[in-house]
XYZ file of C-alpha atoms in Angstrom:
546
model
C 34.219 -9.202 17.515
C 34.010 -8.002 21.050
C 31.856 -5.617 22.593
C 32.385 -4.006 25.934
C 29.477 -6.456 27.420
C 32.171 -9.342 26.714
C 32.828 -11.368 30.113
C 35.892 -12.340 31.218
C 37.370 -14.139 34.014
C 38.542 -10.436 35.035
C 35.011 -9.118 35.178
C 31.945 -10.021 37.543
C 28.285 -9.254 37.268
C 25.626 -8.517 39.196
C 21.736 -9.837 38.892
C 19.881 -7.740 36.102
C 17.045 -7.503 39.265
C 19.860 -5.263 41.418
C 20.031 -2.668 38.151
C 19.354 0.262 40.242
C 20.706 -0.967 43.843
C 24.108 0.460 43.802
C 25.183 3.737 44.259
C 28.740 3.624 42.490
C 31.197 6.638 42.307
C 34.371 7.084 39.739
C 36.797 9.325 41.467
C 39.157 10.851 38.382
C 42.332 12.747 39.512
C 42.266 15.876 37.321
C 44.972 16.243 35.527
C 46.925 14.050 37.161
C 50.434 14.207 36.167
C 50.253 18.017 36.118
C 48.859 18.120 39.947
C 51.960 15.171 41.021
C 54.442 17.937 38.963
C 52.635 20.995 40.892
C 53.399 19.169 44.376
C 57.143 17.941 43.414
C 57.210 22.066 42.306
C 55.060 24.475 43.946
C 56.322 27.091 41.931
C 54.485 25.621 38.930
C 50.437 25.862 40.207
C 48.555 28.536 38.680
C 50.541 28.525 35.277
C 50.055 26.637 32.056
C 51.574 23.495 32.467
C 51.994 20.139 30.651
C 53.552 17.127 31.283
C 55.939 15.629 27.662
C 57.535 12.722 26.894
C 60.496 12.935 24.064
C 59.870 10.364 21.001
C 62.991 10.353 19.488
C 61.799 9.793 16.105
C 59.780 13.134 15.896
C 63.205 14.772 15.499
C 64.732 12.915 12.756
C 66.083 14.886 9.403
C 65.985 18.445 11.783
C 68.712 20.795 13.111
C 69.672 19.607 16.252
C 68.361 22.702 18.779
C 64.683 22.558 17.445
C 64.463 18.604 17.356
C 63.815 18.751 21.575
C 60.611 20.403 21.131
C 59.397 18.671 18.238
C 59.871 15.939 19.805
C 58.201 16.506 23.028
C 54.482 14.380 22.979
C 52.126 16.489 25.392
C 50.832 13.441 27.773
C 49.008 15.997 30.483
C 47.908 19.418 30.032
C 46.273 21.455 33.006
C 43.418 23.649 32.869
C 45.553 26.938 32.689
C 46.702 25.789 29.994
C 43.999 24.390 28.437
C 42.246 27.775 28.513
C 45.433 28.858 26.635
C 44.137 26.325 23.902
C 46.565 23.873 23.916
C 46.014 20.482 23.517
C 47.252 16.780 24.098
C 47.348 16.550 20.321
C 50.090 18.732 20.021
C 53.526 18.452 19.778
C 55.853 20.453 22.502
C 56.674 23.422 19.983
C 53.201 23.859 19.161
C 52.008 24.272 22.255
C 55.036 26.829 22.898
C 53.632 28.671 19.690
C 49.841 28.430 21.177
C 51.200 29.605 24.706
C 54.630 30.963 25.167
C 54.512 31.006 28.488
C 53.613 27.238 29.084
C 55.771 25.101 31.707
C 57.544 22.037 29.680
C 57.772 19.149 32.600
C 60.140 16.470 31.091
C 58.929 12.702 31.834
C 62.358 11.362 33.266
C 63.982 8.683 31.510
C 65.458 5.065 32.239
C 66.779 2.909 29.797
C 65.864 5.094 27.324
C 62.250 5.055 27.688
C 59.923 7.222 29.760
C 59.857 6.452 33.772
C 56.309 7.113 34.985
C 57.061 5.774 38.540
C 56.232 8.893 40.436
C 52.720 9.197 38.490
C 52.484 5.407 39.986
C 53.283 6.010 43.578
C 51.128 9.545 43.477
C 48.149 6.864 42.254
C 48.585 4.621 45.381
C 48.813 7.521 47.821
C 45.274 8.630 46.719
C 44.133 4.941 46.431
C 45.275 4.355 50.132
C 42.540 7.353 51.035
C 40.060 5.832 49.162
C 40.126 2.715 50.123
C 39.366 3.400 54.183
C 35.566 4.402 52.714
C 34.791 1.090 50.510
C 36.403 -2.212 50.692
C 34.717 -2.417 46.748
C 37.719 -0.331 45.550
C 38.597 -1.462 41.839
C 41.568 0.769 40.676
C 40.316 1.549 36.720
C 44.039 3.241 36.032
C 46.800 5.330 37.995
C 44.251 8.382 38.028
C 40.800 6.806 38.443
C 38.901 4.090 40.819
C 35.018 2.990 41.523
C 34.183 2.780 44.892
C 30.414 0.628 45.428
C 29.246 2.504 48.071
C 25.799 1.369 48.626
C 26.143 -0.346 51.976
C 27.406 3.390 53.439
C 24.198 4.714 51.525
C 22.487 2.327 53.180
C 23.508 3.006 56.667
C 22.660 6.227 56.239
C 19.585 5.940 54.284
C 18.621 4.109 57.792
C 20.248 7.117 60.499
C 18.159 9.095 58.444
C 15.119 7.600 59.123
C 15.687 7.204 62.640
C 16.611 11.416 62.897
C 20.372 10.512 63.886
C 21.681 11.842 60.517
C 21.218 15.204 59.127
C 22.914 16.103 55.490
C 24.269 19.393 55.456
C 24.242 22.126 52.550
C 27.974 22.649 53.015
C 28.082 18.997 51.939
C 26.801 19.437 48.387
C 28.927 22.488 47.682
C 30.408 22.132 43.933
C 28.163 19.142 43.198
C 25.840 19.766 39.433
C 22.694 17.628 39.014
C 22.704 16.384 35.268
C 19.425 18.026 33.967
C 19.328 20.591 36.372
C 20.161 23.894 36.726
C 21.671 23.185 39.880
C 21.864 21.538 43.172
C 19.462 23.502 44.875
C 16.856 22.658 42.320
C 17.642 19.135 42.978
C 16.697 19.114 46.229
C 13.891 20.819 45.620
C 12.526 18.695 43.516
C 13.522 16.408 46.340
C 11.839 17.942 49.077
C 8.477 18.902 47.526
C 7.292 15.855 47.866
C 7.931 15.200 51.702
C 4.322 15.390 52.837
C 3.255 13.152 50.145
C 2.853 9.470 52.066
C 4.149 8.003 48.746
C 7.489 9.892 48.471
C 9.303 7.234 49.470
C 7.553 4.393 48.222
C 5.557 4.518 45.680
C 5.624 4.119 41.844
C 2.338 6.310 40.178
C 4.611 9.094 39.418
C 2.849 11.615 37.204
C 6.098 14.078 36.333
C 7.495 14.040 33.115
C 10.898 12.654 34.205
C 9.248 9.567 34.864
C 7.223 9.367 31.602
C 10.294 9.256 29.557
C 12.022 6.993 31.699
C 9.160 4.522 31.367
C 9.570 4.887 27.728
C 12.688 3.520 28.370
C 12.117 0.885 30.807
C 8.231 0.181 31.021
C 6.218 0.384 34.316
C 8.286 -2.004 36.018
C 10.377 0.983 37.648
C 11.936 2.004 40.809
C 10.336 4.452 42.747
C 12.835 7.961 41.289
C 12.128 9.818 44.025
C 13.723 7.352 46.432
C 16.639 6.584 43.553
C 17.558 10.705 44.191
C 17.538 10.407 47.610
C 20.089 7.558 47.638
C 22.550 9.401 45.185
C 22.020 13.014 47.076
C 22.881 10.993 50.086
C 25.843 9.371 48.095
C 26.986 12.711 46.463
C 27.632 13.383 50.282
C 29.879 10.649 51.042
C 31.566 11.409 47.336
C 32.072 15.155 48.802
C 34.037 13.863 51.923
C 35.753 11.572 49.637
C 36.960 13.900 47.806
C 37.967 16.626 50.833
C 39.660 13.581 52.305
C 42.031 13.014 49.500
C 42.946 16.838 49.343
C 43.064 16.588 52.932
C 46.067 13.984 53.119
C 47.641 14.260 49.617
C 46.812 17.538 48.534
C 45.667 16.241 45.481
C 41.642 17.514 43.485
C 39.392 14.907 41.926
C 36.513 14.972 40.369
C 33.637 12.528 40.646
C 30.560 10.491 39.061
C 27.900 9.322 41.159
C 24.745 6.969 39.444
C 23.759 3.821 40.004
C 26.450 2.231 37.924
C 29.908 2.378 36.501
C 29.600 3.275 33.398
C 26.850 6.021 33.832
C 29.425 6.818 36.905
C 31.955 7.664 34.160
C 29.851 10.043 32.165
C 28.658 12.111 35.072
C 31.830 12.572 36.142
C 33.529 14.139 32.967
C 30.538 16.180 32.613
C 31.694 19.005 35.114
C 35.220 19.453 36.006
C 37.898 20.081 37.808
C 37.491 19.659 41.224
C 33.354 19.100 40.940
C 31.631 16.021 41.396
C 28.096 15.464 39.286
C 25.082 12.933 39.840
C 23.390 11.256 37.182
C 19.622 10.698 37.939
C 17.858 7.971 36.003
C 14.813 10.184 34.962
C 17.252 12.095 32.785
C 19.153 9.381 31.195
C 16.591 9.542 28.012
C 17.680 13.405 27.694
C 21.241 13.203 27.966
C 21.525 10.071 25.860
C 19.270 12.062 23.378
C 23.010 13.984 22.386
C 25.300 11.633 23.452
C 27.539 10.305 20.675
C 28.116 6.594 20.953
C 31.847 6.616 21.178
C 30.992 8.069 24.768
C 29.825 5.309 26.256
C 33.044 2.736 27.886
C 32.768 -0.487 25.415
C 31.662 1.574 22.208
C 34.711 3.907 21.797
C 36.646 1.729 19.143
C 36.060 -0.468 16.557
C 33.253 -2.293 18.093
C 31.637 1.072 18.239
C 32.209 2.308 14.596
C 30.602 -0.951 13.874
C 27.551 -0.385 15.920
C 26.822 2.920 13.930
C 28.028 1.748 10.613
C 25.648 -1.539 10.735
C 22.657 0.166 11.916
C 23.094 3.899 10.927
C 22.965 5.206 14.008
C 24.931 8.054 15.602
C 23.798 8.831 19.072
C 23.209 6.612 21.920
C 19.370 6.757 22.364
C 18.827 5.726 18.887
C 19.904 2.398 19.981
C 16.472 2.226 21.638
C 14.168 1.573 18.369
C 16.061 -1.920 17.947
C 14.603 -4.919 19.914
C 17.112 -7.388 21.654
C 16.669 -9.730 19.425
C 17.188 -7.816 16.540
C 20.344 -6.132 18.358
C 21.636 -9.956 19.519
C 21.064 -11.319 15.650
C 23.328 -8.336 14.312
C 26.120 -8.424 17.075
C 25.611 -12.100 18.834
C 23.832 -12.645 22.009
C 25.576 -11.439 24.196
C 26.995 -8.053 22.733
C 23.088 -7.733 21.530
C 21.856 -8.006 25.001
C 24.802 -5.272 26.663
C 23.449 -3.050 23.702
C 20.047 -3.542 24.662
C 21.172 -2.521 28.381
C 23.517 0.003 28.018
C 21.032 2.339 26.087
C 18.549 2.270 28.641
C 21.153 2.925 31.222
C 21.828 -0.316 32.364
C 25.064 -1.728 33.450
C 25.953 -5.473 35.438
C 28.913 -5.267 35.854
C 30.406 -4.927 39.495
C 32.890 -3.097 41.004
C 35.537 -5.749 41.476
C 38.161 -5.329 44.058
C 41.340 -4.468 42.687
C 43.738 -2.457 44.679
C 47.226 -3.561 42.895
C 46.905 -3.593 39.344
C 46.532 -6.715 37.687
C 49.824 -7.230 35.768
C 52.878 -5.048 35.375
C 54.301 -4.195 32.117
C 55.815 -1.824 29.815
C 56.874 -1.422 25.940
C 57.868 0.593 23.265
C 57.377 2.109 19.897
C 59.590 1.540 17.086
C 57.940 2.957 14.149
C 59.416 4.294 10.659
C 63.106 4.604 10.247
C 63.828 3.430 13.656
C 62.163 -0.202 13.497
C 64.278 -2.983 14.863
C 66.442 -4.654 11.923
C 68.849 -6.117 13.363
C 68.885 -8.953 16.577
C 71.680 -7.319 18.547
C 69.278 -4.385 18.591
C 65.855 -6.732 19.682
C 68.137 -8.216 22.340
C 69.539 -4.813 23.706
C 65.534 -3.620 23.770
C 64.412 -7.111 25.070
C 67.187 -6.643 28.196
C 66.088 -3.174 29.028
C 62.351 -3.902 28.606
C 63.337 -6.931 31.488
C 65.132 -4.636 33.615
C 62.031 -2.493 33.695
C 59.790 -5.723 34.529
C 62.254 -6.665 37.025
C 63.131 -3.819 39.229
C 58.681 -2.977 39.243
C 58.398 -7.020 39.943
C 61.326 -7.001 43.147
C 59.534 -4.069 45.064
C 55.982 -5.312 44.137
C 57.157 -8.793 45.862
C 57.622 -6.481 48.839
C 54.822 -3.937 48.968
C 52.268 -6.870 47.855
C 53.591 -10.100 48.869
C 52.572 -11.687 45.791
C 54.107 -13.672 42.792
C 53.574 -13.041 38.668
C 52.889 -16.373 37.211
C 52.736 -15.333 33.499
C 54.423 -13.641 31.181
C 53.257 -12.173 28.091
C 55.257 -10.709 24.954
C 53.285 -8.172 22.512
C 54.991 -7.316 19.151
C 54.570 -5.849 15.449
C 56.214 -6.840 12.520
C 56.072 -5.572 9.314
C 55.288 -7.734 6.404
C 54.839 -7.099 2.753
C 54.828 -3.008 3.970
C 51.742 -3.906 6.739
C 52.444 -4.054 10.062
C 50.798 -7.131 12.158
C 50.263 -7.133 15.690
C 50.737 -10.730 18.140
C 50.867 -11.217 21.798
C 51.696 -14.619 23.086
C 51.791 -16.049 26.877
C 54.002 -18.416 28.505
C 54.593 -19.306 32.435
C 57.195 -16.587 34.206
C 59.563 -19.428 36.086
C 62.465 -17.136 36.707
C 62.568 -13.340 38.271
C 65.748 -12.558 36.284
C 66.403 -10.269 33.943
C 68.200 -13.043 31.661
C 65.415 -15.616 32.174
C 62.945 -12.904 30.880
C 64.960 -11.374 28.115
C 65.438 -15.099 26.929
C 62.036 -16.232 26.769
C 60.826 -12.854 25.253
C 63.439 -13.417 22.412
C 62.295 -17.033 21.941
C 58.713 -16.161 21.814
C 59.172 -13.775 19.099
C 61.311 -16.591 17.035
C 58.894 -19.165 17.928
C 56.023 -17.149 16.634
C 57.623 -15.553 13.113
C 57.705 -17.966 10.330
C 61.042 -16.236 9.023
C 63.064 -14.995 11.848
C 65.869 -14.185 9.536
C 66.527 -12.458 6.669
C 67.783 -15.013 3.668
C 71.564 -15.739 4.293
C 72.084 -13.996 7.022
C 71.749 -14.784 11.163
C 71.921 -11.505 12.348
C 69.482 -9.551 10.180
C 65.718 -10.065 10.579
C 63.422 -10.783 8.020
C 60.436 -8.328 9.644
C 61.274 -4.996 10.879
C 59.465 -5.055 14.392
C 57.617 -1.994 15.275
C 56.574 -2.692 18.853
C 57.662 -4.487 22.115
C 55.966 -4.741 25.201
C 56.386 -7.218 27.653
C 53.809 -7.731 30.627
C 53.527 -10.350 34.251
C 50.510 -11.405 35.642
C 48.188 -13.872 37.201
C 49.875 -12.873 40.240
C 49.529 -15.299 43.225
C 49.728 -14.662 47.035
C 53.315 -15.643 48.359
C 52.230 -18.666 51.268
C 54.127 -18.691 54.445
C 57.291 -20.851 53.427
C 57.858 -18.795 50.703
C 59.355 -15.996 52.801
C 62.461 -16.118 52.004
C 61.896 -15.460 48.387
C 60.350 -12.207 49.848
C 63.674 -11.422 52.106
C 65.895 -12.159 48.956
C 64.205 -9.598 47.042
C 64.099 -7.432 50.111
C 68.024 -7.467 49.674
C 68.385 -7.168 46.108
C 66.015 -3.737 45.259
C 68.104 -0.967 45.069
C 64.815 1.584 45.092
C 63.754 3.115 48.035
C 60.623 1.653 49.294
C 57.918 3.689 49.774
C 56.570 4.539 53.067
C 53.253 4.886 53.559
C 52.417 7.751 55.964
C 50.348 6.245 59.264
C 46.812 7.036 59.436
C 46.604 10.091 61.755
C 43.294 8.859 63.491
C 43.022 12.455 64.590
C 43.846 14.116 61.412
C 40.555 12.198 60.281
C 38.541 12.992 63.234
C 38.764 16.544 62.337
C 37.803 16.228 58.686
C 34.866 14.888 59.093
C 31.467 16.457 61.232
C 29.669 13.900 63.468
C 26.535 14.045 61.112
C 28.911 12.633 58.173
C 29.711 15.379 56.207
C 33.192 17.563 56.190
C 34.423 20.375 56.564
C 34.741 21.733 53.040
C 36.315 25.395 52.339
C 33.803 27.754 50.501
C 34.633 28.151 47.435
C 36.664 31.268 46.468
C 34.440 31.955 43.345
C 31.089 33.029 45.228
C 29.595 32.423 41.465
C 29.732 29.044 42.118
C 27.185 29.159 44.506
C 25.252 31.081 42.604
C 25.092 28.042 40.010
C 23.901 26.074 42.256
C 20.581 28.098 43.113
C 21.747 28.457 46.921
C 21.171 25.312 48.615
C 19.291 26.482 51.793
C 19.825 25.011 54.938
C 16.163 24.733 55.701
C 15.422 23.196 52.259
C 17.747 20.159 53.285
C 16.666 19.913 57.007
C 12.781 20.013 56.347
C 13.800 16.465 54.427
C 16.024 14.837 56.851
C 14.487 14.913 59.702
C 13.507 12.342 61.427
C 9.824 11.733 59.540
């Protein structure tokens, strides 16, 4: 059993004493694939759209002109779209049915499987923005990162103080407050306090915010007040974030700012698209109140269904009631003990730099009627699932200057009308498509007790429903190994990407010298009214130099 408070070698943790420190920020691309389609095809923005893959199997025992759009597997749907009612759980003719007027963008394909290298190279053109704010940039996926941005907090938790730094209303347009009705009764809150010696420091808060939060957490906790100054302030540098990606890629995101990752991740799916929400601590107890455990990162799969199963439970605060002994005695120690956190709000782990994602890797379904019998058919999937691996590994060599030192081989089989799942590892001592192909095949002989099927060398014994094949532990490529990277240099037959030069002056001009930037008003002046009218002297009575 594993939890999603399992370490790894992959994952690093901060002391339990720094809980409420950081000031951490998910940027999500919303809807990704459907934005990188909108750019490729202007003509597309404003209309339903959604982004399908064709499963060949979908179509089997149908009339040839309807089996394209049953077979089409919505992978992205936009918000037109969206409002249309269709769904990523529906097939390409039902959302034609739901919408008739809905775009159909085809996923291209290459050796017979979908090619999502566009999607890839859109995800490094936005992580090459975010990563001139935070060197703690840890890529999550091609369409979301955390950034740790508490030492830019910092600095300007200290400009601040000395009356260098001002934050401006235009800053905090389309940002939502969890618990609030909007931004300007956030700051409010805020500012309320300012002639209060202790609204900085102290910790005999008398609201009722911060009686339910010490229900949660006891006396021993920080002062809020200061806790929603730091995110308001980080909420700012989320909002240029966020004007600097649309800036240079013309790309929206959304964002999550709290004091961790995963409370990062549920503010920022609260409110979207193109919005960007902060999670106070005082109204963690409320929102967990409602919030189904499957929400939380760690709890959405089986570990979670046996969380609420074991202790008939449903939503997250109930997980409160149970000591962390009790919790560590049903689920082991450590599993017990990220229960025991996680409720109250509390998450160690850190934002681990990761710009290039840690292995490379791709696979493919083979379920019913069009499972692999045969081995000329494993071998022909084997080859093309290597070329994949292959051509990705020859321009990563380039881009990244690094080296995969494992491989590792993922398959189904089917035995006695059950399929069972194995993944084994070996070293990757050859960047050929034959060397791969070859050691695939012979881990997946090594590893089935029957390869063949009685009397026979060329039928197998177990249907297999899956392949993947994946590289990793990569390692940096040393000086004298430079001619490995010119040989590869040589041998890709992609196009490298280039990546545009930072237009220092481009920059200048997005951002004001008091930090903030120069966001557009929104269009929808009922935005605004959401957010209570932030007023400029509201924010300036604050900020000032005190």
């Amino acid at each position: 059993m594993s939890g999603g408070g399992s370490a790894s070698s992959s994952k690093n943790f901060i002391p339990i004493v720094q809980k409420y420190d950081r000031i951490i920020l998910l940027i999500d691309m919303d809807c990704f694939y459907c934005q990188v389609e909108e750019k490729l095809d202007p003509s597309l923005k404003g209309k339903p759209l959604a982004v399908v893959q064709y499963n060949a199997w979908r179509g089997g025992g149908i009339k040839q002109e309807s089996r394209d759009s049953r077979a089409l597997r919505i992978i992205a749907v936009n918000y037109a779209a969206r409002a249309k009612g269709v769904t990523r759980h529906m097939r390409g003719d039902e959302a034609k049915e739901q919408c008739p007027e809905i775009q159909l963008v085809k996923v291209p394909n290459v050796r017979e499987k979908a090619d999502l290298t566009k999607y890839r190279e859109a995800g490094k053109e936005v992580a090459n923005v975010l990563q001139r704010f935070t060197n703690l940039l840890e890529r999550a996926s091609v369409d979301e990162a955390y950034l740790d941005i508490t030492e830019a907090v910092n600095k300007r938790m200290q400009l601040m103080n000395e009356g260098s730094f001002v934050l401006q209303p235009q800053e905090l347009v389309n940002t939502y407050v969890v618990g609030y009705d909007g931004i300007g009764e956030f700051v409010t809150d805020i500012t309320k306090y300012y002639n209060k010696p202790s609204a900085y420091e102290d910790n005999d808060n008398n609201d009722d915010d911060d009686d339910d939060f010490r229900g949660f957490h006891g006396d021993n906790i920080p002062s809020l007040r200061l806790s929603n100054i730091r995110l308001l302030i980080g909420s700012s540098i989320a909002s240029e974030i966020r004007a600097a990606v649309k800036a240079q890629t013309d790309y929206e995101c959304s964002a999550g700012i709290a004091h961790n990752k995963i409370l990062a991740k549920l503010a920022c799916g609260i409110n979207k698209p193109n919005k960007q929400t902060i999670l106070p601590l005082a109204k963690i107890p409320e929102l967990f109140e409602t919030l189904t455990l499957g929400k939380i990162k760690g709890l959405g799969g089986k570990f979670g269904e046996e969380v609420c199963e074991r202790l008939n439970i449903r939503y997250v605060a109930q997980l409160t009631k149970f000591t962390e002994s009790e919790l560590q005695q049903k689920f082991d120690e450590k599993n017990g003990s990220w229960l025991y956190n996680i409720c109250r709000g509390i998450d160690l782990e850190a934002v681990t730099p990761r710009f290039y994602s840690k292995s490379i890797g791709c696979c493919k379904k083979f379920p019913g009627r069009n499972s692999i019998c045969g081995l000329k058919t494993l071998q022909h999937w084997l080859q093309e699932l290597a070329n994949e691996i292959i051509d990705r590994l020859e321009k990563d060599v380039i881009e990244n200057n690094r080296r995969a030192k494992q491989m590792v081989v993922s398959f189904a089989q089917e035995f006695d009308g059950e399929d069972t799942s194995s993944s084994r590892s070996a070293p990757l001592l050859n960047y050929t498509v034959e060397a791969l192909t070859k050691s695939a095949f012979e881990i997946i002989k090594s590893n089935t007790k029957q390869f063949y099927r009685a009397g026979s060398e060329s039928v197998l014994n177990n249907p297999i429903k899956f392949l993947g094949i994946s590289v990793g532990k990569f390692e940096t490529i040393s000086n004298n190994q430079n001619k490995l990277q010119e040989m590869f240099a040589q041998q890709a037959a992609k196009k490298r990407r280039i990546s545009e030069d930072v237009n220092e002056e481009q920059i200048k001009e997005t951002f004001s010298k008091a930090g903030g930037n120069k966001i557009e008003k929104p269009e929808n002046q009922s935005i605004q009214a959401l957010q209570k009218e932030v007023k400029t002297k509201d924010v300036r009575s604050f900020f000032w130099k005190r």
